Amino acid sequence: MAIKVAINGYGTIGKRVADAVDAQNDMEIVGVTKTRPAFGCDLAVRKNYPIYCTYDDAEKISAFAESGYECHGGLSDLLAVADIVVDCSPGKVGAANKAKYEAAGIKWIFQGGEKHAMTERSYTSSANHMENVNVNGTRVVSCNTTGLSRTLVPLYNHCGQLKVECTMIRRAADPGDSNKGPINAIKPVLQVPSHHGPDVMTVKPEIEINSMAVAVPTTLMHCHSIVATLPEGHGLTTNSVIEMWKNSPRIIVMNGAQTGISTTAEVMEFARDIGRKWGDLHEIFVWEDGVKLDGNTLYYFQAIHQESDVIPENVDAIRALMGTESDWKASVAKTDAAISRYNNL
Ligand code: NAD
């Protein structure tokens, strides 16, 4: 029987998770929530996803019908027909929502805007799928942490030890945001280290990692500049690291000079050309000609499509929590095959 999935918060991440879930043959969307009858409701109607109100308030629920949308009830009604809820609300409202999920007796998944301390468990597919099998709730870590985990976990698995310093060059806002910035400044995050690197240790505590971050006026992607110290006797070369990543799930390695994909603008154009919905790129993009292993020091750059790298991870996390697939690679293969049948041109 298909796993019944609710999406609480049908915004940037929520609408993408809904479609990725809808593409799978072992799960179905039983409803999505909107706070009010705004334009995102039209998308839910087109997709045939039942709309529920974020609140149980009768007046707020009836506002949907007044705007011409069928609303099936409040959040409690949705939780009553679901096996698991993927919370895609804006960061920091999680604690109040978690209490509702626990009261409803269903499993829950939060996103990276929430703190590990609130969820007490975090998730990325490659780092700790098995530890999340059959648990009641988890947090899919942020887009940056997911990106770091994708390339660092295979390296750690090979080396058995890893020390990392990295700088996150962060997009200022998502393309659909009109109230964030900077629009003409470079803004260092004046909290050192930034939370991004240490957040990797919530899914892979064995990786020693620190980060700094700076926000720049772009909406397309984040870019990471990474320096990793490998242990003596690592046995790797620049080429074997590149091969390792090419053989790891959800990493694309391309040569910038040869392909002409030398900035995040071309990476995003490439994603649009291959027909990904919303122009998304679920994979982490590594520039082959930006990778250099010098002795024990590995240098590389990677680009992260902030709105989408976490999407397939949410699907794998659902399988982990519901206990239907304990092998992370099997889940990843299933998730990605279903998404690609649904997605590509
Ligand atoms: P968003 O603002 O685009 O969407 C959030 C949605 O939740 C909106 O539709 C909003 O109306 C709704 N909402 C508001 N209050 C709510 C509540 N109390 N309960 C339920 N829903 C509520 O935000 P987003 O970018 O989709 O971010 C969602 C989560 O995903 C955050 O934790 C964020 O940190 C994380 N995340 C975002 C990105 C990104 O680039 N946008 C990447 C990775 C992770």
CSV table of N, CA, C and O in Angstrom, one decimal, residues 225-340:
chain,number,residue,atom,x,y,z
A,225,SER,N,33.8,26.6,-1.7
A,225,SER,CA,35.3,26.5,-2.0
A,225,SER,C,35.8,25.7,-0.8
A,225,SER,O,35.7,26.1,0.3
A,226,ILE,N,36.3,24.5,-1.1
A,226,ILE,CA,36.6,23.5,-0.1
A,226,ILE,C,38.0,23.1,-0.1
A,226,ILE,O,38.6,22.8,-1.1
A,227,VAL,N,38.6,23.0,1.1
A,227,VAL,CA,40.0,22.5,1.3
A,227,VAL,C,39.9,21.3,2.3
A,227,VAL,O,39.5,21.6,3.5
A,228,ALA,N,40.2,20.1,1.9
A,228,ALA,CA,40.1,19.0,2.8
A,228,ALA,C,41.5,18.4,3.0
A,228,ALA,O,42.3,18.2,2.1
A,229,THR,N,41.8,18.1,4.3
A,229,THR,CA,43.1,17.4,4.6
A,229,THR,C,42.9,15.9,4.7
A,229,THR,O,42.1,15.5,5.6
A,230,LEU,N,43.5,15.1,3.9
A,230,LEU,CA,43.3,13.7,3.9
A,230,LEU,C,44.4,13.1,4.8
A,230,LEU,O,45.5,13.7,4.9
A,231,PRO,N,44.2,11.9,5.4
A,231,PRO,CA,45.2,11.3,6.2
A,231,PRO,C,46.4,10.8,5.4
A,231,PRO,O,46.2,10.5,4.2
A,232,GLU,N,47.6,10.6,6.0
A,232,GLU,CA,48.7,9.9,5.3
A,232,GLU,C,48.2,8.6,4.8
A,232,GLU,O,47.4,7.9,5.4
A,233,GLY,N,48.8,8.2,3.6
A,233,GLY,CA,48.5,6.9,3.0
A,233,GLY,C,47.1,6.8,2.4
A,233,GLY,O,46.5,5.7,2.3
A,234,HIS,N,46.5,7.9,2.0
A,234,HIS,CA,45.1,7.9,1.5
A,234,HIS,C,45.1,7.2,0.2
A,234,HIS,O,44.0,6.7,-0.2
A,235,GLY,N,46.1,7.1,-0.6
A,235,GLY,CA,46.2,6.4,-1.8
A,235,GLY,C,45.4,7.0,-3.0
A,235,GLY,O,45.1,6.3,-3.9
A,236,LEU,N,45.0,8.2,-2.9
A,236,LEU,CA,44.2,8.8,-3.9
A,236,LEU,C,45.0,9.7,-4.8
A,236,LEU,O,46.1,10.2,-4.4
A,237,THR,N,44.5,10.0,-6.0
A,237,THR,CA,45.1,11.0,-6.9
A,237,THR,C,44.0,12.0,-7.3
A,237,THR,O,42.8,11.7,-7.0
A,238,THR,N,44.3,13.1,-7.9
A,238,THR,CA,43.3,14.0,-8.4
A,238,THR,C,42.3,13.2,-9.2
A,238,THR,O,41.1,13.3,-9.1
A,239,ASN,N,42.8,12.4,-10.2
A,239,ASN,CA,41.9,11.6,-11.1
A,239,ASN,C,41.0,10.6,-10.3
A,239,ASN,O,39.9,10.4,-10.6
A,240,SER,N,41.6,10.0,-9.3
A,240,SER,CA,40.8,8.9,-8.6
A,240,SER,C,39.7,9.6,-7.8
A,240,SER,O,38.6,9.0,-7.6
A,241,VAL,N,40.0,10.8,-7.2
A,241,VAL,CA,38.9,11.5,-6.5
A,241,VAL,C,37.8,11.8,-7.5
A,241,VAL,O,36.6,11.6,-7.2
A,242,ILE,N,38.2,12.3,-8.6
A,242,ILE,CA,37.1,12.7,-9.6
A,242,ILE,C,36.3,11.4,-10.0
A,242,ILE,O,35.1,11.5,-10.1
A,243,GLU,N,37.0,10.3,-10.2
A,243,GLU,CA,36.3,9.1,-10.6
A,243,GLU,C,35.3,8.6,-9.4
A,243,GLU,O,34.2,8.2,-9.7
A,244,MET,N,35.8,8.8,-8.2
A,244,MET,CA,35.0,8.4,-7.0
A,244,MET,C,33.7,9.2,-7.0
A,244,MET,O,32.6,8.7,-6.9
A,245,TRP,N,33.8,10.5,-7.3
A,245,TRP,CA,32.6,11.4,-7.3
A,245,TRP,C,31.7,11.0,-8.5
A,245,TRP,O,30.5,11.0,-8.4
A,246,LYS,N,32.4,10.7,-9.7
A,246,LYS,CA,31.6,10.4,-10.9
A,246,LYS,C,30.8,9.1,-10.6
A,246,LYS,O,29.7,8.9,-11.2
A,247,ASN,N,31.3,8.2,-9.7
A,247,ASN,CA,30.6,7.0,-9.4
A,247,ASN,C,29.7,7.1,-8.2
A,247,ASN,O,29.2,6.1,-7.7
A,248,SER,N,29.6,8.3,-7.6
A,248,SER,CA,28.7,8.5,-6.4
A,248,SER,C,27.4,9.1,-6.8
A,248,SER,O,27.4,9.9,-7.8
A,249,PRO,N,26.3,8.7,-6.2
A,249,PRO,CA,25.0,9.2,-6.6
A,249,PRO,C,24.9,10.7,-6.4
A,249,PRO,O,25.5,11.3,-5.5
A,250,ARG,N,24.2,11.3,-7.3
A,250,ARG,CA,23.7,12.7,-7.2
A,250,ARG,C,24.9,13.7,-7.2
A,250,ARG,O,24.9,14.7,-6.5
A,251,ILE,N,26.0,13.4,-7.9
A,251,ILE,CA,27.1,14.3,-8.1
A,251,ILE,C,27.3,14.3,-9.7
A,251,ILE,O,27.4,13.3,-10.3
A,252,ILE,N,27.4,15.5,-10.2
A,252,ILE,CA,27.7,15.7,-11.6
A,252,ILE,C,29.1,16.3,-11.7
A,252,ILE,O,29.4,17.3,-11.0
A,253,VAL,N,30.1,15.7,-12.4
A,253,VAL,CA,31.4,16.3,-12.5
A,253,VAL,C,31.6,16.7,-14.0
A,253,VAL,O,31.4,15.8,-14.9
A,254,MET,N,31.9,17.9,-14.3
A,254,MET,CA,32.1,18.4,-15.7
A,254,MET,C,33.3,19.3,-15.7
A,254,MET,O,33.6,20.0,-14.8
A,255,ASN,N,33.9,19.3,-16.9
A,255,ASN,CA,35.1,20.1,-17.1
A,255,ASN,C,34.6,21.5,-17.6
A,255,ASN,O,34.0,21.6,-18.7
A,256,GLY,N,34.9,22.5,-16.8
A,256,GLY,CA,34.4,23.8,-17.2
A,256,GLY,C,35.0,24.4,-18.5
A,256,GLY,O,34.3,24.9,-19.3
A,257,ALA,N,36.3,24.1,-18.7
A,257,ALA,CA,37.0,24.7,-19.9
A,257,ALA,C,36.4,23.9,-21.1
A,257,ALA,O,36.1,24.6,-22.2
A,258,GLN,N,36.3,22.6,-21.0
A,258,GLN,CA,35.8,21.9,-22.2
A,258,GLN,C,34.4,22.1,-22.6
A,258,GLN,O,34.0,22.2,-23.7
A,259,THR,N,33.5,22.2,-21.5
A,259,THR,CA,32.1,22.3,-21.8
A,259,THR,C,31.6,23.7,-21.9
A,259,THR,O,30.5,24.0,-22.4
A,260,GLY,N,32.4,24.7,-21.4
A,260,GLY,CA,31.9,26.0,-21.4
A,260,GLY,C,31.0,26.3,-20.2
A,260,GLY,O,30.4,27.4,-20.0
A,261,ILE,N,30.8,25.3,-19.3
A,261,ILE,CA,30.0,25.5,-18.1
A,261,ILE,C,31.0,26.0,-17.0
A,261,ILE,O,31.4,25.2,-16.2
A,262,SER,N,31.3,27.2,-17.0
A,262,SER,CA,32.3,27.7,-16.1
A,262,SER,C,31.8,28.6,-15.0
A,262,SER,O,32.6,29.0,-14.1
A,263,THR,N,30.5,28.9,-15.0
A,263,THR,CA,29.9,29.6,-13.8
A,263,THR,C,28.6,29.0,-13.5
A,263,THR,O,28.1,28.2,-14.2
A,264,THR,N,28.0,29.5,-12.4
A,264,THR,CA,26.7,29.0,-12.0
A,264,THR,C,25.6,29.3,-13.0
A,264,THR,O,24.6,28.6,-13.1
A,265,ALA,N,25.8,30.4,-13.8
A,265,ALA,CA,24.8,30.7,-14.8
A,265,ALA,C,24.7,29.6,-15.8
A,265,ALA,O,23.6,29.2,-16.2
A,266,GLU,N,25.9,29.1,-16.3
A,266,GLU,CA,25.8,28.0,-17.3
A,266,GLU,C,25.3,26.7,-16.7
A,266,GLU,O,24.7,25.9,-17.3
A,267,VAL,N,25.7,26.5,-15.4
A,267,VAL,CA,25.2,25.3,-14.7
A,267,VAL,C,23.7,25.3,-14.7
A,267,VAL,O,23.0,24.3,-15.1
A,268,MET,N,23.1,26.4,-14.4
A,268,MET,CA,21.6,26.5,-14.4
A,268,MET,C,21.0,26.4,-15.8
A,268,MET,O,19.9,25.8,-16.0
A,269,GLU,N,21.7,27.0,-16.8
A,269,GLU,CA,21.2,26.9,-18.2
A,269,GLU,C,21.2,25.4,-18.6
A,269,GLU,O,20.3,24.9,-19.3
A,270,PHE,N,22.3,24.7,-18.2
A,270,PHE,CA,22.4,23.2,-18.5
A,270,PHE,C,21.2,22.5,-17.8
A,270,PHE,O,20.6,21.6,-18.5
A,271,ALA,N,20.9,22.8,-16.6
A,271,ALA,CA,19.7,22.2,-15.9
A,271,ALA,C,18.4,22.5,-16.7
A,271,ALA,O,17.6,21.6,-16.8
A,272,ARG,N,18.3,23.7,-17.2
A,272,ARG,CA,17.1,24.0,-18.0
A,272,ARG,C,17.1,23.2,-19.3
A,272,ARG,O,16.0,22.7,-19.7
A,273,ASP,N,18.3,23.1,-19.9
A,273,ASP,CA,18.4,22.4,-21.2
A,273,ASP,C,18.0,20.9,-21.1
A,273,ASP,O,17.4,20.4,-22.0
A,274,ILE,N,18.3,20.3,-20.0
A,274,ILE,CA,18.0,18.9,-19.8
A,274,ILE,C,16.6,18.7,-19.3
A,274,ILE,O,16.1,17.5,-19.1
A,275,GLY,N,15.9,19.8,-19.2
A,275,GLY,CA,14.4,19.7,-19.1
A,275,GLY,C,13.9,19.5,-17.6
A,275,GLY,O,12.8,19.0,-17.4
A,276,ARG,N,14.8,19.8,-16.7
A,276,ARG,CA,14.4,19.6,-15.3
A,276,ARG,C,13.3,20.6,-14.9
A,276,ARG,O,13.4,21.8,-15.3
A,277,LYS,N,12.3,20.1,-14.2
A,277,LYS,CA,11.2,21.0,-13.8
A,277,LYS,C,11.7,22.2,-13.0
A,277,LYS,O,12.7,22.0,-12.2
A,278,TRP,N,11.2,23.3,-13.2
A,278,TRP,CA,11.6,24.6,-12.6
A,278,TRP,C,13.1,24.9,-12.9
A,278,TRP,O,13.7,25.8,-12.3
A,279,GLY,N,13.7,24.2,-13.8
A,279,GLY,CA,15.1,24.4,-14.1
A,279,GLY,C,16.0,23.9,-12.9
A,279,GLY,O,17.1,24.4,-12.7
A,280,ASP,N,15.5,22.9,-12.2
A,280,ASP,CA,16.2,22.4,-11.0
A,280,ASP,C,17.4,21.5,-11.3
A,280,ASP,O,17.4,20.9,-12.4
A,281,LEU,N,18.3,21.4,-10.4
A,281,LEU,CA,19.4,20.5,-10.5
A,281,LEU,C,19.6,19.8,-9.1
A,281,LEU,O,20.1,20.4,-8.2
A,282,HIS,N,19.1,18.5,-9.0
A,282,HIS,CA,19.2,17.8,-7.7
A,282,HIS,C,20.6,17.4,-7.4
A,282,HIS,O,20.9,17.2,-6.3
A,283,GLU,N,21.4,17.3,-8.4
A,283,GLU,CA,22.8,16.9,-8.2
A,283,GLU,C,23.7,18.0,-7.8
A,283,GLU,O,23.4,19.2,-8.1
A,284,ILE,N,24.8,17.7,-7.1
A,284,ILE,CA,25.8,18.7,-6.8
A,284,ILE,C,26.8,18.8,-8.0
A,284,ILE,O,27.2,17.7,-8.5
A,285,PHE,N,27.1,20.0,-8.4
A,285,PHE,CA,27.9,20.1,-9.6
A,285,PHE,C,29.3,20.4,-9.2
A,285,PHE,O,29.6,21.4,-8.5
A,286,VAL,N,30.3,19.6,-9.6
A,286,VAL,CA,31.7,19.8,-9.3
A,286,VAL,C,32.4,20.1,-10.6
A,286,VAL,O,32.2,19.4,-11.6
A,287,TRP,N,33.2,21.1,-10.6
A,287,TRP,CA,34.1,21.4,-11.8
A,287,TRP,C,35.3,20.6,-11.7
A,287,TRP,O,36.2,20.7,-10.9
A,288,GLU,N,35.4,19.7,-12.7
A,288,GLU,CA,36.6,18.8,-12.8
A,288,GLU,C,37.9,19.5,-12.8
A,288,GLU,O,38.9,19.2,-12.1
A,289,ASP,N,38.0,20.6,-13.6
A,289,ASP,CA,39.2,21.4,-13.6
A,289,ASP,C,39.4,22.3,-12.4
A,289,ASP,O,40.4,23.0,-12.3
A,290,GLY,N,38.5,22.2,-11.5
A,290,GLY,CA,38.7,22.9,-10.2
A,290,GLY,C,39.1,22.0,-9.1
A,290,GLY,O,39.2,22.4,-7.9
A,291,VAL,N,39.4,20.7,-9.4
A,291,VAL,CA,39.8,19.8,-8.4
A,291,VAL,C,41.3,19.6,-8.4
A,291,VAL,O,41.9,19.4,-9.5
A,292,LYS,N,42.0,19.6,-7.3
A,292,LYS,CA,43.4,19.4,-7.3
A,292,LYS,C,43.8,18.8,-5.9
A,292,LYS,O,43.5,19.3,-4.9
A,293,LEU,N,44.5,17.6,-6.0
A,293,LEU,CA,45.0,17.0,-4.8
A,293,LEU,C,46.5,17.2,-4.8
A,293,LEU,O,47.2,16.8,-5.7
A,294,ASP,N,47.0,17.9,-3.8
A,294,ASP,CA,48.4,18.3,-3.7
A,294,ASP,C,48.9,17.6,-2.4
A,294,ASP,O,48.6,18.2,-1.3
A,295,GLY,N,49.5,16.5,-2.5
A,295,GLY,CA,50.0,15.8,-1.2
A,295,GLY,C,48.7,15.3,-0.5
A,295,GLY,O,47.9,14.5,-1.0
A,296,ASN,N,48.6,15.8,0.7
A,296,ASN,CA,47.4,15.4,1.5
A,296,ASN,C,46.3,16.4,1.4
A,296,ASN,O,45.3,16.3,2.2
A,297,THR,N,46.5,17.5,0.7
A,297,THR,CA,45.5,18.5,0.6
A,297,THR,C,44.7,18.5,-0.7
A,297,THR,O,45.2,18.6,-1.8
A,298,LEU,N,43.3,18.4,-0.5
A,298,LEU,CA,42.5,18.4,-1.6
A,298,LEU,C,41.7,19.7,-1.7
A,298,LEU,O,41.1,20.2,-0.8
A,299,TYR,N,41.8,20.3,-2.9
A,299,TYR,CA,41.1,21.6,-3.2
A,299,TYR,C,40.0,21.3,-4.2
A,299,TYR,O,40.2,20.7,-5.2
A,300,TYR,N,38.8,21.9,-4.0
A,300,TYR,CA,37.8,21.8,-5.0
A,300,TYR,C,36.6,22.8,-4.8
A,300,TYR,O,36.5,23.4,-3.7
A,301,PHE,N,35.9,23.1,-5.9
A,301,PHE,CA,34.7,23.9,-5.9
A,301,PHE,C,33.5,23.1,-6.2
A,301,PHE,O,33.6,22.2,-7.0
A,302,GLN,N,32.4,23.4,-5.6
A,302,GLN,CA,31.1,22.8,-6.1
A,302,GLN,C,30.0,23.8,-6.0
A,302,GLN,O,30.0,24.7,-5.3
A,303,ALA,N,29.0,23.5,-6.9
A,303,ALA,CA,27.8,24.4,-6.9
A,303,ALA,C,26.6,23.7,-6.5
A,303,ALA,O,26.5,22.5,-6.8
A,304,ILE,N,25.8,24.4,-5.7
A,304,ILE,CA,24.6,23.8,-5.1
A,304,ILE,C,23.3,24.5,-5.6
A,304,ILE,O,23.2,25.7,-5.4
A,305,HIS,N,22.4,23.7,-6.2
A,305,HIS,CA,21.1,24.4,-6.5
A,305,HIS,C,20.3,24.3,-5.2
A,305,HIS,O,19.7,23.3,-4.9
A,306,GLN,N,20.2,25.5,-4.6
A,306,GLN,CA,19.7,25.5,-3.2
A,306,GLN,C,18.2,25.1,-3.1
A,306,GLN,O,17.8,24.5,-2.1
A,307,GLU,N,17.5,25.4,-4.2
A,307,GLU,CA,16.0,25.0,-4.1
A,307,GLU,C,15.7,23.6,-4.3
A,307,GLU,O,14.6,23.1,-4.1
A,308,SER,N,16.7,22.8,-4.8
A,308,SER,CA,16.4,21.4,-5.2
A,308,SER,C,17.3,20.3,-4.7
A,308,SER,O,16.8,19.1,-4.8
A,309,ASP,N,18.5,20.5,-4.2
A,309,ASP,CA,19.3,19.3,-3.9
A,309,ASP,C,18.7,18.5,-2.8
A,309,ASP,O,18.9,17.3,-2.7
A,310,VAL,N,17.9,19.1,-1.9
A,310,VAL,CA,17.3,18.4,-0.8
A,310,VAL,C,16.1,17.6,-1.2
A,310,VAL,O,15.6,16.8,-0.4
A,311,ILE,N,15.6,17.8,-2.4
A,311,ILE,CA,14.2,17.3,-2.7
A,311,ILE,C,14.3,15.7,-2.7
A,311,ILE,O,13.5,15.1,-2.0
A,312,PRO,N,15.2,15.1,-3.5
A,312,PRO,CA,15.2,13.6,-3.5
A,312,PRO,C,15.6,13.1,-2.1
A,312,PRO,O,15.1,11.9,-1.8
A,313,GLU,N,16.3,13.8,-1.3
A,313,GLU,CA,16.7,13.3,0.0
A,313,GLU,C,15.4,13.2,0.9
A,313,GLU,O,15.3,12.3,1.7
A,314,ASN,N,14.4,14.1,0.7
A,314,ASN,CA,13.2,14.0,1.4
A,314,ASN,C,12.4,12.7,1.1
A,314,ASN,O,11.9,12.0,2.0
A,315,VAL,N,12.5,12.3,-0.2
A,315,VAL,CA,11.8,11.0,-0.6
A,315,VAL,C,12.5,9.8,0.1
A,315,VAL,O,11.9,8.9,0.6
A,316,ASP,N,13.9,9.8,0.1
A,316,ASP,CA,14.6,8.7,0.7
A,316,ASP,C,14.3,8.7,2.2
A,316,ASP,O,14.2,7.6,2.8
A,317,ALA,N,14.2,9.9,2.8
A,317,ALA,CA,14.0,10.0,4.3
A,317,ALA,C,12.6,9.4,4.6
A,317,ALA,O,12.4,8.7,5.6
A,318,ILE,N,11.6,9.6,3.7
A,318,ILE,CA,10.3,9.0,3.9
A,318,ILE,C,10.4,7.5,4.0
A,318,ILE,O,9.9,6.8,4.9
A,319,ARG,N,11.2,6.9,3.0
A,319,ARG,CA,11.4,5.4,3.0
A,319,ARG,C,12.1,5.0,4.3
A,319,ARG,O,11.8,3.9,4.9
A,320,ALA,N,13.1,5.8,4.7
A,320,ALA,CA,13.8,5.4,6.0
A,320,ALA,C,12.9,5.3,7.1
A,320,ALA,O,12.7,4.3,7.8
A,321,LEU,N,12.2,6.4,7.4
A,321,LEU,CA,11.3,6.5,8.5
A,321,LEU,C,10.2,5.5,8.5
A,321,LEU,O,9.8,4.9,9.6
A,322,MET,N,9.6,5.2,7.3
A,322,MET,CA,8.5,4.3,7.2
A,322,MET,C,9.1,2.8,7.2
A,322,MET,O,8.3,1.9,7.3
A,323,GLY,N,10.4,2.7,7.2
A,323,GLY,CA,11.0,1.4,7.3
A,323,GLY,C,10.8,0.5,6.0
A,323,GLY,O,10.8,-0.7,6.1
A,324,THR,N,10.6,1.2,4.9
A,324,THR,CA,10.3,0.4,3.7
A,324,THR,C,11.5,0.1,2.8
A,324,THR,O,11.5,-0.7,1.9
A,325,GLU,N,12.6,0.8,3.1
A,325,GLU,CA,13.9,0.6,2.4
A,325,GLU,C,15.1,1.0,3.3
A,325,GLU,O,15.2,2.1,3.6
A,326,SER,N,15.8,0.0,3.7
A,326,SER,CA,16.9,0.3,4.6
A,326,SER,C,18.3,0.5,3.9
A,326,SER,O,19.2,0.9,4.4
A,327,ASP,N,18.3,0.2,2.6
A,327,ASP,CA,19.5,0.3,1.8
A,327,ASP,C,19.5,1.7,1.1
A,327,ASP,O,18.7,1.9,0.2
A,328,TRP,N,20.4,2.6,1.5
A,328,TRP,CA,20.3,4.0,1.0
A,328,TRP,C,20.5,4.0,-0.5
A,328,TRP,O,19.8,4.7,-1.2
A,329,LYS,N,21.4,3.2,-1.1
A,329,LYS,CA,21.6,3.2,-2.5
A,329,LYS,C,20.4,2.7,-3.3
A,329,LYS,O,20.1,3.2,-4.3
A,330,ALA,N,19.7,1.7,-2.7
A,330,ALA,CA,18.5,1.2,-3.4
A,330,ALA,C,17.4,2.3,-3.4
A,330,ALA,O,16.7,2.5,-4.4
A,331,SER,N,17.3,3.0,-2.3
A,331,SER,CA,16.3,4.1,-2.2
A,331,SER,C,16.6,5.2,-3.2
A,331,SER,O,15.8,5.7,-4.0
A,332,VAL,N,17.9,5.6,-3.2
A,332,VAL,CA,18.4,6.7,-4.1
A,332,VAL,C,18.1,6.3,-5.6
A,332,VAL,O,17.5,7.1,-6.4
A,333,ALA,N,18.4,5.1,-5.9
A,333,ALA,CA,18.2,4.6,-7.3
A,333,ALA,C,16.7,4.7,-7.7
A,333,ALA,O,16.3,5.1,-8.7
A,334,LYS,N,15.9,4.2,-6.7
A,334,LYS,CA,14.4,4.2,-7.0
A,334,LYS,C,13.9,5.6,-7.1
A,334,LYS,O,13.1,6.0,-8.0
A,335,THR,N,14.3,6.5,-6.1
A,335,THR,CA,13.8,7.9,-6.1
A,335,THR,C,14.2,8.6,-7.4
A,335,THR,O,13.4,9.2,-8.1
A,336,ASP,N,15.5,8.4,-7.8
A,336,ASP,CA,16.0,9.2,-9.0
A,336,ASP,C,15.4,8.7,-10.3
A,336,ASP,O,15.1,9.5,-11.2
A,337,ALA,N,15.2,7.4,-10.4
A,337,ALA,CA,14.6,6.8,-11.6
A,337,ALA,C,13.2,7.3,-11.8
A,337,ALA,O,12.8,7.7,-12.9
A,338,ALA,N,12.4,7.4,-10.7
A,338,ALA,CA,11.1,7.8,-10.8
A,338,ALA,C,11.0,9.3,-11.1
A,338,ALA,O,10.2,9.7,-12.0
A,339,ILE,N,11.9,10.1,-10.5
A,339,ILE,CA,11.9,11.5,-10.8
A,339,ILE,C,12.3,11.8,-12.2
A,339,ILE,O,11.8,12.6,-12.9
A,340,SER,N,13.3,11.0,-12.7
A,340,SER,CA,13.8,11.3,-14.0
A,340,SER,C,12.8,10.9,-15.1
A,340,SER,O,12.6,11.6,-16.1
